[in-house]
mmCIF file of C-alpha atoms in Angstrom:
data_model
loop_
_atom_site.group_PDB
_atom_site.id
_atom_site.type_symbol
_atom_site.label_atom_id
_atom_site.label_comp_id
_atom_site.label_asym_id
_atom_site.label_seq_id
_atom_site.Cartn_x
_atom_site.Cartn_y
_atom_site.Cartn_z
ATOM 1 C CA MET A 1 39.570 -86.683 42.601
ATOM 2 C CA LYS A 2 38.432 -88.063 39.554
ATOM 3 C CA ARG A 3 36.951 -86.782 36.813
ATOM 4 C CA VAL A 4 33.742 -87.785 36.287
ATOM 5 C CA SER A 5 31.928 -87.455 32.850
ATOM 6 C CA ALA A 6 28.291 -87.789 32.343
ATOM 7 C CA SER A 7 26.963 -89.855 29.777
ATOM 8 C CA LEU A 8 24.452 -87.624 28.430
ATOM 9 C CA PRO A 9 23.439 -87.624 24.743
ATOM 10 C CA ARG A 10 24.670 -85.206 22.338
ATOM 11 C CA TYR A 11 21.678 -83.732 20.902
ATOM 12 C CA GLY A 12 23.594 -80.497 19.371
ATOM 13 C CA SER A 13 24.813 -82.175 16.061
ATOM 14 C CA ARG A 14 21.872 -84.035 15.879
ATOM 15 C CA ARG A 15 19.969 -80.641 16.262
ATOM 16 C CA ALA A 16 22.386 -79.163 13.761
ATOM 17 C CA ALA A 17 21.520 -81.965 11.118
ATOM 18 C CA TRP A 18 17.555 -81.484 11.319
ATOM 19 C CA ILE A 19 17.860 -78.002 10.440
ATOM 20 C CA THR A 20 20.226 -77.930 7.765
ATOM 21 C CA ALA A 21 17.899 -81.003 6.062
ATOM 22 C CA ILE A 22 15.042 -78.661 6.611
ATOM 23 C CA ALA A 23 16.871 -75.690 5.150
ATOM 24 C CA VAL A 24 18.101 -77.696 2.224
ATOM 25 C CA ALA A 25 14.362 -79.161 1.520
ATOM 26 C CA ALA A 26 13.111 -75.401 1.671
ATOM 27 C CA VAL A 27 15.369 -73.677 -1.031
ATOM 28 C CA LEU A 28 15.236 -77.210 -3.244
ATOM 29 C CA LEU A 29 11.316 -77.403 -2.946
ATOM 30 C CA ALA A 30 10.900 -73.160 -3.784
ATOM 31 C CA SER A 31 9.236 -72.137 -6.300
ATOM 32 C CA PRO A 32 11.650 -70.479 -9.244
ATOM 33 C CA ALA A 33 11.606 -66.659 -9.322
ATOM 34 C CA ARG A 34 9.066 -65.198 -11.714
ATOM 35 C CA ALA A 35 9.081 -62.185 -13.568
ATOM 36 C CA ASP A 36 6.850 -59.405 -12.198
ATOM 37 C CA ARG A 37 3.336 -59.545 -14.662
ATOM 38 C CA CYS A 38 4.022 -55.939 -15.928
ATOM 39 C CA ASP A 39 7.515 -56.966 -17.004
ATOM 40 C CA ASP A 40 6.188 -59.779 -18.703
ATOM 41 C CA LEU A 41 3.602 -57.416 -20.400
ATOM 42 C CA ALA A 42 6.525 -55.386 -21.368
ATOM 43 C CA GLN A 43 8.087 -58.849 -23.048
ATOM 44 C CA GLN A 44 4.771 -59.767 -25.403
ATOM 45 C CA LEU A 45 4.964 -55.728 -26.761
ATOM 46 C CA LYS A 46 8.559 -56.617 -27.876
ATOM 47 C CA SER A 47 7.960 -59.636 -29.322
ATOM 48 C CA GLN A 48 5.132 -58.792 -30.859
ATOM 49 C CA ILE A 49 5.520 -55.658 -31.998
ATOM 50 C CA ASP A 50 7.999 -55.003 -34.711
ATOM 51 C CA GLY A 51 10.329 -51.891 -33.861
ATOM 52 C CA VAL A 52 9.375 -51.557 -29.825
ATOM 53 C CA SER A 53 12.519 -51.606 -27.336
ATOM 54 C CA ILE A 54 12.519 -51.854 -23.731
ATOM 55 C CA GLY A 55 13.949 -49.288 -21.511
ATOM 56 C CA LYS A 56 14.247 -48.472 -17.507
ATOM 57 C CA THR A 57 11.891 -49.168 -15.290
ATOM 58 C CA VAL A 58 10.986 -46.232 -12.760
ATOM 59 C CA ALA A 59 8.820 -46.958 -9.778
ATOM 60 C CA ASN A 60 5.387 -48.464 -11.566
ATOM 61 C CA LEU A 61 6.266 -47.504 -15.562
ATOM 62 C CA ILE A 62 8.355 -49.303 -17.984
ATOM 63 C CA TYR A 63 9.720 -47.161 -20.254
ATOM 64 C CA LEU A 64 9.530 -48.096 -24.408
ATOM 65 C CA SER A 65 10.640 -46.924 -27.665
ATOM 66 C CA HIS A 66 8.896 -47.225 -31.034
ATOM 67 C CA PRO A 67 10.244 -44.926 -33.567
ATOM 68 C CA ALA A 68 6.456 -44.207 -34.805
ATOM 69 C CA ALA A 69 6.579 -42.573 -31.212
ATOM 70 C CA LYS A 70 7.970 -39.802 -29.177
ATOM 71 C CA SER A 71 7.749 -41.197 -26.083
ATOM 72 C CA LEU A 72 5.978 -44.669 -24.740
ATOM 73 C CA ARG A 73 5.183 -45.932 -21.854
ATOM 74 C CA LEU A 74 3.310 -49.103 -20.206
ATOM 75 C CA GLY A 75 2.311 -48.341 -16.128
ATOM 76 C CA CYS A 76 2.025 -50.931 -13.948
ATOM 77 C CA PRO A 77 -0.875 -51.608 -11.979
ATOM 78 C CA SER A 78 -1.893 -48.854 -8.879
ATOM 79 C CA ARG A 79 -4.261 -48.363 -6.603
ATOM 80 C CA THR A 80 -6.364 -46.751 -9.130
ATOM 81 C CA VAL A 81 -5.873 -48.215 -12.589
ATOM 82 C CA LYS A 82 -5.031 -51.926 -13.414
ATOM 83 C CA ASN A 83 -2.446 -51.206 -16.219
ATOM 84 C CA GLU A 84 -1.808 -47.747 -18.727
ATOM 85 C CA VAL A 85 -0.473 -47.552 -21.930
ATOM 86 C CA PHE A 86 1.151 -43.936 -22.354
ATOM 87 C CA GLY A 87 2.140 -42.578 -25.905
ATOM 88 C CA ILE A 88 3.025 -38.953 -27.146
ATOM 89 C CA ALA A 89 3.417 -38.480 -31.051
ATOM 90 C CA PRO A 90 5.715 -36.491 -32.643
ATOM 91 C CA SER A 91 3.465 -34.445 -34.778
ATOM 92 C CA ARG A 92 0.253 -32.497 -33.812
ATOM 93 C CA LYS A 93 -1.852 -34.849 -35.502
ATOM 94 C CA PRO A 94 -0.765 -38.318 -34.976
ATOM 95 C CA SER A 95 0.066 -40.477 -38.075
ATOM 96 C CA ALA A 96 -1.984 -43.748 -38.971
ATOM 97 C CA GLU A 97 1.427 -45.677 -37.695
ATOM 98 C CA PHE A 98 1.500 -44.235 -34.559
ATOM 99 C CA GLN A 99 -2.211 -44.913 -33.636
ATOM 100 C CA ASP A 100 -2.039 -48.186 -35.110
ATOM 101 C CA LEU A 101 1.145 -48.736 -32.268
ATOM 102 C CA ILE A 102 -1.402 -47.862 -29.536
ATOM 103 C CA ALA A 103 -3.646 -49.711 -30.474
ATOM 104 C CA ARG A 104 -1.758 -52.863 -30.922
ATOM 105 C CA ALA A 105 -0.331 -52.311 -27.736
ATOM 106 C CA SER A 106 -3.253 -51.951 -26.472
ATOM 107 C CA ALA A 107 -4.806 -54.840 -27.408
ATOM 108 C CA ILE A 108 -2.010 -56.708 -25.862
ATOM 109 C CA VAL A 109 -1.806 -55.441 -22.241
ATOM 110 C CA PHE A 110 -6.182 -55.414 -22.222
ATOM 111 C CA THR A 111 -6.620 -58.650 -24.176
ATOM 112 C CA ILE A 112 -9.159 -57.023 -26.533
ATOM 113 C CA PRO A 113 -9.406 -57.258 -30.116
ATOM 114 C CA LYS A 114 -6.950 -55.018 -32.260
ATOM 115 C CA ALA A 115 -10.360 -53.459 -34.420
ATOM 116 C CA ASP A 116 -11.969 -52.411 -31.327
ATOM 117 C CA THR A 117 -8.915 -50.643 -29.647
ATOM 118 C CA LEU A 118 -7.873 -49.214 -33.238
ATOM 119 C CA ARG A 119 -11.201 -47.703 -33.807
ATOM 120 C CA GLY A 120 -11.194 -46.657 -29.967
ATOM 121 C CA VAL A 121 -7.697 -44.794 -30.469
ATOM 122 C CA LYS A 122 -9.093 -43.087 -33.401
ATOM 123 C CA ARG A 123 -12.454 -42.142 -32.266
ATOM 124 C CA CYS A 124 -9.961 -40.439 -29.224
ATOM 125 C CA PHE A 125 -8.011 -38.658 -31.719
ATOM 126 C CA GLY A 126 -11.157 -37.110 -34.157
ATOM 127 C CA ARG A 127 -12.627 -35.514 -31.118
ATOM 128 C CA VAL A 128 -9.736 -33.276 -30.397
ATOM 129 C CA GLY A 129 -10.247 -30.304 -32.217
ATOM 130 C CA LEU A 130 -12.398 -26.830 -32.201
ATOM 131 C CA LEU A 131 -15.760 -28.110 -30.775
ATOM 132 C CA ARG A 132 -14.447 -30.286 -27.708
ATOM 133 C CA GLY A 133 -11.049 -28.587 -26.865
ATOM 134 C CA ASN A 134 -7.738 -30.023 -26.732
ATOM 135 C CA ASP A 135 -8.091 -32.500 -23.868
ATOM 136 C CA VAL A 136 -11.021 -35.141 -24.474
ATOM 137 C CA LYS A 137 -11.724 -37.744 -22.184
ATOM 138 C CA SER A 138 -13.673 -40.532 -23.894
ATOM 139 C CA ARG A 139 -15.043 -44.636 -23.088
ATOM 140 C CA PHE A 140 -14.882 -47.372 -25.131
ATOM 141 C CA ARG A 141 -15.088 -50.969 -24.369
ATOM 142 C CA ARG A 142 -14.414 -50.349 -20.897
ATOM 143 C CA LEU A 143 -11.368 -48.657 -21.283
ATOM 144 C CA ASP A 144 -10.658 -44.964 -20.270
ATOM 145 C CA MET A 145 -8.758 -43.022 -23.139
ATOM 146 C CA ARG A 146 -7.375 -39.429 -22.529
ATOM 147 C CA CYS A 147 -6.024 -37.664 -25.553
ATOM 148 C CA ILE A 148 -4.366 -33.816 -25.407
ATOM 149 C CA ARG A 149 -3.147 -32.804 -28.183
ATOM 150 C CA GLY A 150 -0.195 -29.449 -27.796
ATOM 151 C CA LYS A 151 1.417 -26.946 -29.626
ATOM 152 C CA THR A 152 3.719 -29.573 -30.949
ATOM 153 C CA ASP A 153 2.533 -32.945 -30.609
ATOM 154 C CA SER A 154 -0.377 -35.012 -28.915
ATOM 155 C CA SER A 155 -0.345 -37.505 -26.582
ATOM 156 C CA ILE A 156 -3.027 -40.454 -25.621
ATOM 157 C CA SER A 157 -3.584 -42.428 -22.196
ATOM 158 C CA VAL A 158 -5.621 -46.288 -22.573
ATOM 159 C CA SER A 159 -6.027 -47.293 -19.191
ATOM 160 C CA ARG A 160 -8.726 -49.792 -17.210
ATOM 161 C CA ASP A 161 -10.198 -48.672 -14.113
ATOM 162 C CA LYS A 162 -8.951 -51.299 -11.205
ATOM 163 C CA SER A 163 -12.412 -51.669 -9.982
ATOM 164 C CA GLU A 164 -13.527 -53.671 -13.696
#
């Protein structure tokens, strides 16, 4: 018995070439990978404020360091806030350099003039004391500011609500 070979066209090689061409086109036309918006903000803070260095990133926080601050961090957007700048001053009464650092960082993150953020930071720290207590919440230029004074240090948190 003779073997009869059917003359069927070979579509397998054509199909493989077509799939390969689509995959190559997808790779070439894909947009380049971009850093997260929060990482971009951290890079801006590093480049525009002298002495700021970027630490590690954990969950929605990027830890920063600066000589005027005991601790400094940038909070990334979450369900409730857009961004947050948090800093701890090494002394009970924050220095002018620390207040300037927080004002500059807030101005960059929230795109508000530095003079306005500096006024808000000074106002928040100025309210902490005997009359209003050691935990003061204030609102200035659509920014929520919370100043806390402990036994050895003081901290400030500047954030903006997600709804704004």
